Amino acid sequence: MHKTSISRKIFLTFNYILLTVTAVVCILPLINVLAISFSSSSAAAAGYVKLWPVDFTVASYKYALTKNEFLTGFFVSGKRVLLGYIINMLITISIAYPLSKEKKALGMRNVYAWFFIITMLFHGGLIPTYMTIKSLGLLDTIWALVLPGAVPVFNVILLMNFFRNLPKEIEEAAYIDGAGHWRVLWSIYCPLSKPALATISLFVLVGHWNSWFDGLIYMNSPANYPLQSYLQTIIIEADPSIVSSNELLDMSEISNRTFKSAQVFLAAFPVLIIYPFLQKYFMKGLVFGSVKG
């Protein structure tokens, strides 16, 4: 018994050390970006900034928050997250509930399930998807960013399995009292599925907020870029159609590196705010929503 206790302590100590090191490795780059964004241009250019700002200044943030392109991209991303979240969650819940039933309660249940699973394994490709979006007249609209991913199949499977783990006696009692499927879904299943819904919400919010590639291919005008697409063109490509010569001069005076760091941190800030409120549900939602054997 004593030997088992010691081995358990060793195991826990190793886990704590490993997780601590992993957390530090993940956090340090973000701290470095934050420190650079608050540092002077000369200190950032000279490479003096590590984990603490040098010659503290908020000039980069002031400039970033006055740029119309940044504010417009922020607004487009916010609208995308709002519409995408509502559509994704409604569709996910509506599909997961019937698929969580037994085969005798929903005929051809397995056929429907495989219909969705196949879409995870096979994709039409970028060009057919683009042609479909174009033929539907969705190019350069917010719907081109929201509708192609309206059915997140992984989230459907996660929520479906969570629904299947809920006590059937509660559902049966509701049916006896005269409740229908919609009442059972919204009054019983959803309130009992907060961990899974919180986990899915995190996936959806972060996925829409961080997505940048679809904005580049579906938006013809840079004015319609979501924030991450705008940042990608600024940081990676430096698209001259977005940044004028005067703006490039201003950025050089501020320091291109500090300005980019300020924008990156501003873009990550909403996710950093939301995550702590949903994290407590994260593990429970994943464990109970995992695929049953």
PDB file of C-alpha atoms in Angstrom:
ATOM      1  CA  MET A   1       0.000   0.000   0.000  1.00  0.00           C
ATOM      2  CA  HIS A   2       2.858   2.320   0.929  1.00  0.00           C
ATOM      3  CA  LYS A   3       4.637   1.484  -2.320  1.00  0.00           C
ATOM      4  CA  THR A   4       1.517   2.296  -4.354  1.00  0.00           C
ATOM      5  CA  SER A   5       1.157   5.620  -2.568  1.00  0.00           C
ATOM      6  CA  ILE A   6       4.742   6.618  -3.403  1.00  0.00           C
ATOM      7  CA  SER A   7       4.346   5.663  -7.055  1.00  0.00           C
ATOM      8  CA  ARG A   8       1.156   7.683  -7.188  1.00  0.00           C
ATOM      9  CA  LYS A   9       2.952  10.726  -5.778  1.00  0.00           C
ATOM     10  CA  ILE A  10       5.739  10.311  -8.316  1.00  0.00           C
ATOM     11  CA  PHE A  11       3.188  10.078 -11.116  1.00  0.00           C
ATOM     12  CA  LEU A  12       1.352  13.214  -9.957  1.00  0.00           C
ATOM     13  CA  THR A  13       4.600  15.130  -9.508  1.00  0.00           C
ATOM     14  CA  PHE A  14       5.713  14.214 -13.021  1.00  0.00           C
ATOM     15  CA  ASN A  15       2.334  15.271 -14.422  1.00  0.00           C
ATOM     16  CA  TYR A  16       2.428  18.607 -12.606  1.00  0.00           C
ATOM     17  CA  ILE A  17       5.942  19.315 -13.857  1.00  0.00           C
ATOM     18  CA  LEU A  18       5.083  18.327 -17.431  1.00  0.00           C
ATOM     19  CA  LEU A  19       1.873  20.383 -17.505  1.00  0.00           C
ATOM     20  CA  THR A  20       3.608  23.377 -15.920  1.00  0.00           C
ATOM     21  CA  VAL A  21       6.397  23.302 -18.495  1.00  0.00           C
ATOM     22  CA  THR A  22       3.853  22.940 -21.312  1.00  0.00           C
ATOM     23  CA  ALA A  23       1.809  25.867 -19.987  1.00  0.00           C
ATOM     24  CA  VAL A  24       4.910  28.060 -19.698  1.00  0.00           C
ATOM     25  CA  VAL A  25       5.985  27.199 -23.242  1.00  0.00           C
ATOM     26  CA  CYS A  26       2.516  28.167 -24.522  1.00  0.00           C
ATOM     27  CA  ILE A  27       2.266  31.388 -22.496  1.00  0.00           C
ATOM     28  CA  LEU A  28       5.765  32.817 -23.041  1.00  0.00           C
ATOM     29  CA  PRO A  29       5.264  33.728 -26.741  1.00  0.00           C
ATOM     30  CA  LEU A  30       2.060  35.587 -25.890  1.00  0.00           C
ATOM     31  CA  ILE A  31       3.814  37.470 -23.083  1.00  0.00           C
ATOM     32  CA  ASN A  32       6.624  38.355 -25.493  1.00  0.00           C
ATOM     33  CA  VAL A  33       4.137  39.711 -28.059  1.00  0.00           C
ATOM     34  CA  LEU A  34       2.419  41.734 -25.323  1.00  0.00           C
ATOM     35  CA  ALA A  35       5.757  43.136 -24.110  1.00  0.00           C
ATOM     36  CA  ILE A  36       6.796  44.130 -27.641  1.00  0.00           C
ATOM     37  CA  SER A  37       3.464  45.857 -28.254  1.00  0.00           C
ATOM     38  CA  PHE A  38       4.043  48.105 -25.222  1.00  0.00           C
ATOM     39  CA  SER A  39       7.700  48.834 -26.008  1.00  0.00           C
ATOM     40  CA  SER A  40       9.322  51.643 -27.957  1.00  0.00           C
ATOM     41  CA  SER A  41      10.258  51.161 -31.589  1.00  0.00           C
ATOM     42  CA  SER A  42      13.997  51.407 -30.916  1.00  0.00           C
ATOM     43  CA  ALA A  43      13.912  48.800 -28.135  1.00  0.00           C
ATOM     44  CA  ALA A  44      11.884  46.357 -30.245  1.00  0.00           C
ATOM     45  CA  ALA A  45      14.117  46.850 -33.293  1.00  0.00           C
ATOM     46  CA  ALA A  46      17.247  46.296 -31.218  1.00  0.00           C
ATOM     47  CA  GLY A  47      15.857  43.067 -29.774  1.00  0.00           C
ATOM     48  CA  TYR A  48      15.982  44.247 -26.168  1.00  0.00           C
ATOM     49  CA  VAL A  49      12.393  43.217 -25.401  1.00  0.00           C
ATOM     50  CA  LYS A  50      11.917  39.793 -23.848  1.00  0.00           C
ATOM     51  CA  LEU A  51       9.142  39.334 -21.293  1.00  0.00           C
ATOM     52  CA  TRP A  52       8.817  42.921 -20.038  1.00  0.00           C
ATOM     53  CA  PRO A  53       8.209  46.160 -21.982  1.00  0.00           C
ATOM     54  CA  VAL A  54      11.191  48.433 -22.568  1.00  0.00           C
ATOM     55  CA  ASP A  55      10.480  52.193 -22.695  1.00  0.00           C
ATOM     56  CA  PHE A  56       6.775  51.623 -22.048  1.00  0.00           C
ATOM     57  CA  THR A  57       4.404  53.244 -24.567  1.00  0.00           C
ATOM     58  CA  VAL A  58       0.858  52.703 -25.864  1.00  0.00           C
ATOM     59  CA  ALA A  59       1.467  54.448 -29.200  1.00  0.00           C
ATOM     60  CA  SER A  60       1.011  51.238 -31.199  1.00  0.00           C
ATOM     61  CA  TYR A  61      -2.380  50.593 -29.617  1.00  0.00           C
ATOM     62  CA  LYS A  62      -3.508  54.168 -30.257  1.00  0.00           C
ATOM     63  CA  TYR A  63      -2.528  53.862 -33.908  1.00  0.00           C
ATOM     64  CA  ALA A  64      -4.123  50.421 -34.317  1.00  0.00           C
ATOM     65  CA  LEU A  65      -7.408  51.572 -32.800  1.00  0.00           C
ATOM     66  CA  THR A  66      -7.598  54.559 -35.144  1.00  0.00           C
ATOM     67  CA  LYS A  67      -7.113  52.531 -38.329  1.00  0.00           C
ATOM     68  CA  ASN A  68     -10.373  52.128 -40.224  1.00  0.00           C
ATOM     69  CA  GLU A  69      -9.297  48.784 -41.697  1.00  0.00           C
ATOM     70  CA  PHE A  70      -8.607  47.319 -38.265  1.00  0.00           C
ATOM     71  CA  LEU A  71     -11.887  48.584 -36.808  1.00  0.00           C
ATOM     72  CA  THR A  72     -13.832  47.426 -39.873  1.00  0.00           C
ATOM     73  CA  GLY A  73     -12.222  43.984 -39.686  1.00  0.00           C
ATOM     74  CA  PHE A  74     -13.041  43.809 -35.994  1.00  0.00           C
ATOM     75  CA  PHE A  75     -16.683  44.628 -36.752  1.00  0.00           C
ATOM     76  CA  VAL A  76     -16.874  42.055 -39.574  1.00  0.00           C
ATOM     77  CA  SER A  77     -15.388  39.381 -37.308  1.00  0.00           C
ATOM     78  CA  GLY A  78     -17.837  40.273 -34.542  1.00  0.00           C
ATOM     79  CA  LYS A  79     -20.768  39.994 -36.947  1.00  0.00           C
ATOM     80  CA  ARG A  80     -19.403  36.708 -38.259  1.00  0.00           C
ATOM     81  CA  VAL A  81     -19.015  35.277 -34.758  1.00  0.00           C
ATOM     82  CA  LEU A  82     -22.547  36.310 -33.780  1.00  0.00           C
ATOM     83  CA  LEU A  83     -24.252  34.937 -36.900  1.00  0.00           C
ATOM     84  CA  GLY A  84     -22.027  31.870 -37.056  1.00  0.00           C
ATOM     85  CA  TYR A  85     -22.587  31.042 -33.396  1.00  0.00           C
ATOM     86  CA  ILE A  86     -26.380  31.269 -33.651  1.00  0.00           C
ATOM     87  CA  ILE A  87     -26.528  29.213 -36.853  1.00  0.00           C
ATOM     88  CA  ASN A  88     -23.995  26.601 -35.721  1.00  0.00           C
ATOM     89  CA  MET A  89     -25.589  26.052 -32.318  1.00  0.00           C
ATOM     90  CA  LEU A  90     -29.175  25.850 -33.590  1.00  0.00           C
ATOM     91  CA  ILE A  91     -28.254  23.382 -36.324  1.00  0.00           C
ATOM     92  CA  THR A  92     -25.976  21.336 -34.057  1.00  0.00           C
ATOM     93  CA  ILE A  93     -28.637  20.970 -31.358  1.00  0.00           C
ATOM     94  CA  SER A  94     -31.387  20.231 -33.887  1.00  0.00           C
ATOM     95  CA  ILE A  95     -29.347  17.450 -35.518  1.00  0.00           C
ATOM     96  CA  ALA A  96     -27.787  15.962 -32.374  1.00  0.00           C
ATOM     97  CA  TYR A  97     -31.115  15.453 -30.593  1.00  0.00           C
ATOM     98  CA  PRO A  98     -32.778  13.080 -33.109  1.00  0.00           C
ATOM     99  CA  LEU A  99     -29.499  11.262 -33.786  1.00  0.00           C
ATOM    100  CA  SER A 100     -29.151  10.569 -30.058  1.00  0.00           C
ATOM    101  CA  LYS A 101     -32.279   8.405 -30.155  1.00  0.00           C
ATOM    102  CA  GLU A 102     -32.260   4.642 -30.550  1.00  0.00           C
ATOM    103  CA  LYS A 103     -32.780   3.138 -33.978  1.00  0.00           C
ATOM    104  CA  LYS A 104     -36.306   2.029 -33.102  1.00  0.00           C
ATOM    105  CA  ALA A 105     -37.256   5.625 -32.264  1.00  0.00           C
ATOM    106  CA  LEU A 106     -35.752   7.076 -35.455  1.00  0.00           C
ATOM    107  CA  GLY A 107     -35.887   4.996 -38.570  1.00  0.00           C
ATOM    108  CA  MET A 108     -32.738   5.068 -40.735  1.00  0.00           C
ATOM    109  CA  ARG A 109     -30.837   6.698 -37.873  1.00  0.00           C
ATOM    110  CA  ASN A 110     -27.576   5.040 -38.920  1.00  0.00           C
ATOM    111  CA  VAL A 111     -28.026   6.237 -42.490  1.00  0.00           C
ATOM    112  CA  TYR A 112     -28.426   9.822 -41.334  1.00  0.00           C
ATOM    113  CA  ALA A 113     -25.437   9.504 -38.990  1.00  0.00           C
ATOM    114  CA  TRP A 114     -23.181   8.165 -41.723  1.00  0.00           C
ATOM    115  CA  PHE A 115     -24.402  10.873 -44.074  1.00  0.00           C
ATOM    116  CA  PHE A 116     -22.858  13.446 -41.737  1.00  0.00           C
ATOM    117  CA  ILE A 117     -19.763  11.410 -40.876  1.00  0.00           C
ATOM    118  CA  ILE A 118     -18.861  11.007 -44.564  1.00  0.00           C
ATOM    119  CA  THR A 119     -18.600  14.784 -44.858  1.00  0.00           C
ATOM    120  CA  MET A 120     -15.803  14.657 -42.278  1.00  0.00           C
ATOM    121  CA  LEU A 121     -13.870  12.141 -44.360  1.00  0.00           C
ATOM    122  CA  PHE A 122     -14.420  13.552 -47.856  1.00  0.00           C
ATOM    123  CA  HIS A 123     -14.511  17.130 -49.055  1.00  0.00           C
ATOM    124  CA  GLY A 124     -15.514  18.558 -52.414  1.00  0.00           C
ATOM    125  CA  GLY A 125     -12.344  20.612 -52.657  1.00  0.00           C
ATOM    126  CA  LEU A 126     -11.532  24.299 -52.723  1.00  0.00           C
ATOM    127  CA  ILE A 127     -12.432  25.040 -56.352  1.00  0.00           C
ATOM    128  CA  PRO A 128     -15.887  23.326 -56.339  1.00  0.00           C
ATOM    129  CA  THR A 129     -16.656  25.026 -53.032  1.00  0.00           C
ATOM    130  CA  TYR A 130     -15.654  28.407 -54.433  1.00  0.00           C
ATOM    131  CA  MET A 131     -17.754  27.846 -57.566  1.00  0.00           C
ATOM    132  CA  THR A 132     -20.744  26.892 -55.416  1.00  0.00           C
ATOM    133  CA  ILE A 133     -20.386  30.019 -53.288  1.00  0.00           C
ATOM    134  CA  LYS A 134     -20.043  32.134 -56.433  1.00  0.00           C
ATOM    135  CA  SER A 135     -23.058  30.571 -58.162  1.00  0.00           C
ATOM    136  CA  LEU A 136     -25.184  31.262 -55.088  1.00  0.00           C
ATOM    137  CA  GLY A 137     -24.201  34.927 -55.189  1.00  0.00           C
ATOM    138  CA  LEU A 138     -22.565  34.824 -51.767  1.00  0.00           C
ATOM    139  CA  LEU A 139     -19.161  36.216 -52.722  1.00  0.00           C
ATOM    140  CA  ASP A 140     -18.209  39.376 -50.849  1.00  0.00           C
ATOM    141  CA  THR A 141     -20.985  38.849 -48.287  1.00  0.00           C
ATOM    142  CA  ILE A 142     -20.928  37.781 -44.653  1.00  0.00           C
ATOM    143  CA  TRP A 143     -22.886  34.635 -45.577  1.00  0.00           C
ATOM    144  CA  ALA A 144     -19.892  33.278 -47.502  1.00  0.00           C
ATOM    145  CA  LEU A 145     -18.062  33.132 -44.164  1.00  0.00           C
ATOM    146  CA  VAL A 146     -20.926  31.611 -42.185  1.00  0.00           C
ATOM    147  CA  LEU A 147     -22.974  29.216 -44.317  1.00  0.00           C
ATOM    148  CA  PRO A 148     -20.247  26.848 -45.696  1.00  0.00           C
ATOM    149  CA  GLY A 149     -19.461  25.711 -42.141  1.00  0.00           C
ATOM    150  CA  ALA A 150     -23.018  25.858 -40.837  1.00  0.00           C
ATOM    151  CA  VAL A 151     -23.002  22.153 -39.881  1.00  0.00           C
ATOM    152  CA  PRO A 152     -19.951  21.376 -37.700  1.00  0.00           C
ATOM    153  CA  VAL A 153     -20.149  17.576 -37.762  1.00  0.00           C
ATOM    154  CA  PHE A 154     -17.587  17.061 -34.995  1.00  0.00           C
ATOM    155  CA  ASN A 155     -19.694  19.206 -32.675  1.00  0.00           C
ATOM    156  CA  VAL A 156     -22.804  17.272 -33.686  1.00  0.00           C
ATOM    157  CA  ILE A 157     -21.149  13.975 -32.734  1.00  0.00           C
ATOM    158  CA  LEU A 158     -19.893  15.424 -29.454  1.00  0.00           C
ATOM    159  CA  LEU A 159     -23.326  16.716 -28.456  1.00  0.00           C
ATOM    160  CA  MET A 160     -25.106  13.603 -29.747  1.00  0.00           C
ATOM    161  CA  ASN A 161     -23.075  11.346 -27.466  1.00  0.00           C
ATOM    162  CA  PHE A 162     -23.577  13.697 -24.529  1.00  0.00           C
ATOM    163  CA  PHE A 163     -27.350  13.522 -25.101  1.00  0.00           C
ATOM    164  CA  ARG A 164     -27.140   9.720 -25.186  1.00  0.00           C
ATOM    165  CA  ASN A 165     -25.533   9.701 -21.726  1.00  0.00           C
ATOM    166  CA  LEU A 166     -28.377  11.641 -20.113  1.00  0.00           C
ATOM    167  CA  PRO A 167     -30.810   9.627 -17.930  1.00  0.00           C
ATOM    168  CA  LYS A 168     -33.662   8.317 -20.045  1.00  0.00           C
ATOM    169  CA  GLU A 169     -35.998   8.311 -17.040  1.00  0.00           C
ATOM    170  CA  ILE A 170     -36.186  12.115 -17.056  1.00  0.00           C
ATOM    171  CA  GLU A 171     -37.196  12.133 -20.714  1.00  0.00           C
ATOM    172  CA  GLU A 172     -39.785   9.403 -20.192  1.00  0.00           C
ATOM    173  CA  ALA A 173     -41.284  11.279 -17.230  1.00  0.00           C
ATOM    174  CA  ALA A 174     -41.619  14.391 -19.411  1.00  0.00           C
ATOM    175  CA  TYR A 175     -43.405  12.408 -22.125  1.00  0.00           C
ATOM    176  CA  ILE A 176     -45.813  11.021 -19.528  1.00  0.00           C
ATOM    177  CA  ASP A 177     -46.583  14.595 -18.429  1.00  0.00           C
ATOM    178  CA  GLY A 178     -47.482  15.467 -22.006  1.00  0.00           C
ATOM    179  CA  ALA A 179     -44.275  17.139 -23.196  1.00  0.00           C
ATOM    180  CA  GLY A 180     -43.329  16.883 -26.851  1.00  0.00           C
ATOM    181  CA  HIS A 181     -39.904  16.529 -28.427  1.00  0.00           C
ATOM    182  CA  TRP A 182     -39.268  20.267 -28.680  1.00  0.00           C
ATOM    183  CA  ARG A 183     -40.202  20.805 -25.038  1.00  0.00           C
ATOM    184  CA  VAL A 184     -37.978  17.915 -23.957  1.00  0.00           C
ATOM    185  CA  LEU A 185     -35.099  19.236 -26.043  1.00  0.00           C
ATOM    186  CA  TRP A 186     -35.144  22.855 -24.851  1.00  0.00           C
ATOM    187  CA  SER A 187     -36.432  22.355 -21.306  1.00  0.00           C
ATOM    188  CA  ILE A 188     -34.584  19.173 -20.299  1.00  0.00           C
ATOM    189  CA  TYR A 189     -31.767  18.209 -22.655  1.00  0.00           C
ATOM    190  CA  CYS A 190     -30.211  21.652 -23.148  1.00  0.00           C
ATOM    191  CA  PRO A 191     -30.210  22.690 -19.448  1.00  0.00           C
ATOM    192  CA  LEU A 192     -28.635  19.341 -18.528  1.00  0.00           C
ATOM    193  CA  SER A 193     -26.045  19.649 -21.289  1.00  0.00           C
ATOM    194  CA  LYS A 194     -24.339  22.863 -20.194  1.00  0.00           C
ATOM    195  CA  PRO A 195     -20.825  21.295 -20.164  1.00  0.00           C
ATOM    196  CA  ALA A 196     -21.197  20.015 -23.726  1.00  0.00           C
ATOM    197  CA  LEU A 197     -22.842  23.208 -24.966  1.00  0.00           C
ATOM    198  CA  ALA A 198     -20.119  25.325 -23.343  1.00  0.00           C
ATOM    199  CA  THR A 199     -17.429  23.177 -24.965  1.00  0.00           C
ATOM    200  CA  ILE A 200     -19.073  23.428 -28.378  1.00  0.00           C
ATOM    201  CA  SER A 201     -19.581  27.156 -27.898  1.00  0.00           C
ATOM    202  CA  LEU A 202     -15.855  27.545 -27.303  1.00  0.00           C
ATOM    203  CA  PHE A 203     -15.044  25.588 -30.458  1.00  0.00           C
ATOM    204  CA  VAL A 204     -17.473  27.652 -32.522  1.00  0.00           C
ATOM    205  CA  LEU A 205     -16.450  31.053 -31.158  1.00  0.00           C
ATOM    206  CA  VAL A 206     -12.722  30.440 -31.455  1.00  0.00           C
ATOM    207  CA  GLY A 207     -13.125  28.793 -34.864  1.00  0.00           C
ATOM    208  CA  HIS A 208     -15.034  31.723 -36.361  1.00  0.00           C
ATOM    209  CA  TRP A 209     -12.870  34.354 -34.692  1.00  0.00           C
ATOM    210  CA  ASN A 210      -9.545  32.821 -35.778  1.00  0.00           C
ATOM    211  CA  SER A 211     -10.570  31.858 -39.316  1.00  0.00           C
ATOM    212  CA  TRP A 212      -8.751  33.855 -41.988  1.00  0.00           C
ATOM    213  CA  PHE A 213      -8.384  31.791 -45.173  1.00  0.00           C
ATOM    214  CA  ASP A 214     -12.034  31.871 -46.241  1.00  0.00           C
ATOM    215  CA  GLY A 215     -12.031  35.654 -45.894  1.00  0.00           C
ATOM    216  CA  LEU A 216      -9.184  35.885 -48.394  1.00  0.00           C
ATOM    217  CA  ILE A 217     -10.800  33.676 -51.030  1.00  0.00           C
ATOM    218  CA  TYR A 218     -14.451  34.723 -50.687  1.00  0.00           C
ATOM    219  CA  MET A 219     -14.013  38.470 -50.187  1.00  0.00           C
ATOM    220  CA  ASN A 220     -13.120  40.497 -53.283  1.00  0.00           C
ATOM    221  CA  SER A 221     -12.795  43.761 -51.391  1.00  0.00           C
ATOM    222  CA  PRO A 222     -10.324  44.166 -48.503  1.00  0.00           C
ATOM    223  CA  ALA A 223     -12.978  46.344 -46.832  1.00  0.00           C
ATOM    224  CA  ASN A 224     -14.981  43.153 -46.221  1.00  0.00           C
ATOM    225  CA  TYR A 225     -12.109  41.190 -44.698  1.00  0.00           C
ATOM    226  CA  PRO A 226     -12.668  39.792 -41.206  1.00  0.00           C
ATOM    227  CA  LEU A 227     -10.020  40.804 -38.698  1.00  0.00           C
ATOM    228  CA  GLN A 228      -7.823  37.714 -39.042  1.00  0.00           C
ATOM    229  CA  SER A 229      -7.755  37.981 -42.842  1.00  0.00           C
ATOM    230  CA  TYR A 230      -6.774  41.630 -42.548  1.00  0.00           C
ATOM    231  CA  LEU A 231      -3.992  40.767 -40.078  1.00  0.00           C
ATOM    232  CA  GLN A 232      -2.745  38.019 -42.357  1.00  0.00           C
ATOM    233  CA  THR A 233      -2.386  40.401 -45.287  1.00  0.00           C
ATOM    234  CA  ILE A 234      -0.648  42.979 -43.093  1.00  0.00           C
ATOM    235  CA  ILE A 235       1.751  40.643 -41.295  1.00  0.00           C
ATOM    236  CA  ILE A 236       2.480  38.060 -43.986  1.00  0.00           C
ATOM    237  CA  GLU A 237       1.866  39.700 -47.331  1.00  0.00           C
ATOM    238  CA  ALA A 238       1.922  43.452 -46.593  1.00  0.00           C
ATOM    239  CA  ASP A 239      -0.733  44.050 -49.253  1.00  0.00           C
ATOM    240  CA  PRO A 240      -0.224  47.611 -50.630  1.00  0.00           C
ATOM    241  CA  SER A 241      -3.947  47.871 -51.409  1.00  0.00           C
ATOM    242  CA  ILE A 242      -4.614  47.872 -47.658  1.00  0.00           C
ATOM    243  CA  VAL A 243      -1.643  49.880 -46.388  1.00  0.00           C
ATOM    244  CA  SER A 244      -0.944  53.226 -48.028  1.00  0.00           C
ATOM    245  CA  SER A 245       2.508  54.804 -48.305  1.00  0.00           C
ATOM    246  CA  ASN A 246       1.655  57.352 -45.601  1.00  0.00           C
ATOM    247  CA  GLU A 247       0.492  54.568 -43.272  1.00  0.00           C
ATOM    248  CA  LEU A 248       3.706  52.646 -43.925  1.00  0.00           C
ATOM    249  CA  LEU A 249       5.657  55.758 -42.950  1.00  0.00           C
ATOM    250  CA  ASP A 250       3.649  56.107 -39.732  1.00  0.00           C
ATOM    251  CA  MET A 251       4.149  52.431 -38.969  1.00  0.00           C
ATOM    252  CA  SER A 252       7.907  52.768 -39.439  1.00  0.00           C
ATOM    253  CA  GLU A 253       7.948  55.625 -36.961  1.00  0.00           C
ATOM    254  CA  ILE A 254       6.019  53.548 -34.451  1.00  0.00           C
ATOM    255  CA  SER A 255       7.893  50.369 -35.395  1.00  0.00           C
ATOM    256  CA  ASN A 256       6.324  47.861 -37.681  1.00  0.00           C
ATOM    257  CA  ARG A 257       7.022  45.127 -35.155  1.00  0.00           C
ATOM    258  CA  THR A 258       5.337  46.845 -32.217  1.00  0.00           C
ATOM    259  CA  PHE A 259       2.351  47.795 -34.344  1.00  0.00           C
ATOM    260  CA  LYS A 260       1.836  44.235 -35.565  1.00  0.00           C
ATOM    261  CA  SER A 261       2.219  42.895 -32.022  1.00  0.00           C
ATOM    262  CA  ALA A 262      -0.426  45.335 -30.780  1.00  0.00           C
ATOM    263  CA  GLN A 263      -2.881  44.209 -33.467  1.00  0.00           C
ATOM    264  CA  VAL A 264      -2.211  40.532 -32.830  1.00  0.00           C
ATOM    265  CA  PHE A 265      -2.821  40.930 -29.115  1.00  0.00           C
ATOM    266  CA  LEU A 266      -5.986  42.977 -29.681  1.00  0.00           C
ATOM    267  CA  ALA A 267      -7.256  40.209 -31.961  1.00  0.00           C
ATOM    268  CA  ALA A 268      -6.500  37.525 -29.351  1.00  0.00           C
ATOM    269  CA  PHE A 269      -7.933  39.504 -26.441  1.00  0.00           C
ATOM    270  CA  PRO A 270     -11.628  38.513 -26.889  1.00  0.00           C
ATOM    271  CA  VAL A 271     -10.737  34.803 -26.837  1.00  0.00           C
ATOM    272  CA  LEU A 272      -8.587  35.299 -23.740  1.00  0.00           C
ATOM    273  CA  ILE A 273     -11.553  36.947 -22.023  1.00  0.00           C
ATOM    274  CA  ILE A 274     -14.130  34.295 -22.979  1.00  0.00           C
ATOM    275  CA  TYR A 275     -12.064  31.149 -22.370  1.00  0.00           C
ATOM    276  CA  PRO A 276     -11.816  31.336 -18.533  1.00  0.00           C
ATOM    277  CA  PHE A 277     -15.620  31.410 -18.239  1.00  0.00           C
ATOM    278  CA  LEU A 278     -16.039  28.279 -20.385  1.00  0.00           C
ATOM    279  CA  GLN A 279     -12.933  26.347 -19.305  1.00  0.00           C
ATOM    280  CA  LYS A 280     -14.569  24.767 -16.242  1.00  0.00           C
ATOM    281  CA  TYR A 281     -17.022  22.964 -18.556  1.00  0.00           C
ATOM    282  CA  PHE A 282     -14.402  22.020 -21.130  1.00  0.00           C
ATOM    283  CA  MET A 283     -13.109  18.674 -19.845  1.00  0.00           C
ATOM    284  CA  LYS A 284     -16.496  17.428 -18.667  1.00  0.00           C
ATOM    285  CA  GLY A 285     -18.034  18.264 -22.026  1.00  0.00           C
ATOM    286  CA  LEU A 286     -15.318  16.412 -23.926  1.00  0.00           C
ATOM    287  CA  VAL A 287     -15.311  13.330 -21.676  1.00  0.00           C
ATOM    288  CA  PHE A 288     -19.075  12.805 -21.582  1.00  0.00           C
ATOM    289  CA  GLY A 289     -19.393  13.677 -25.244  1.00  0.00           C
ATOM    290  CA  SER A 290     -16.749  11.248 -26.417  1.00  0.00           C
ATOM    291  CA  VAL A 291     -17.743   8.431 -28.728  1.00  0.00           C
ATOM    292  CA  LYS A 292     -19.208   5.491 -26.855  1.00  0.00           C
ATOM    293  CA  GLY A 293     -17.694   2.073 -27.286  1.00  0.00           C
TER     294      GLY A 293
END
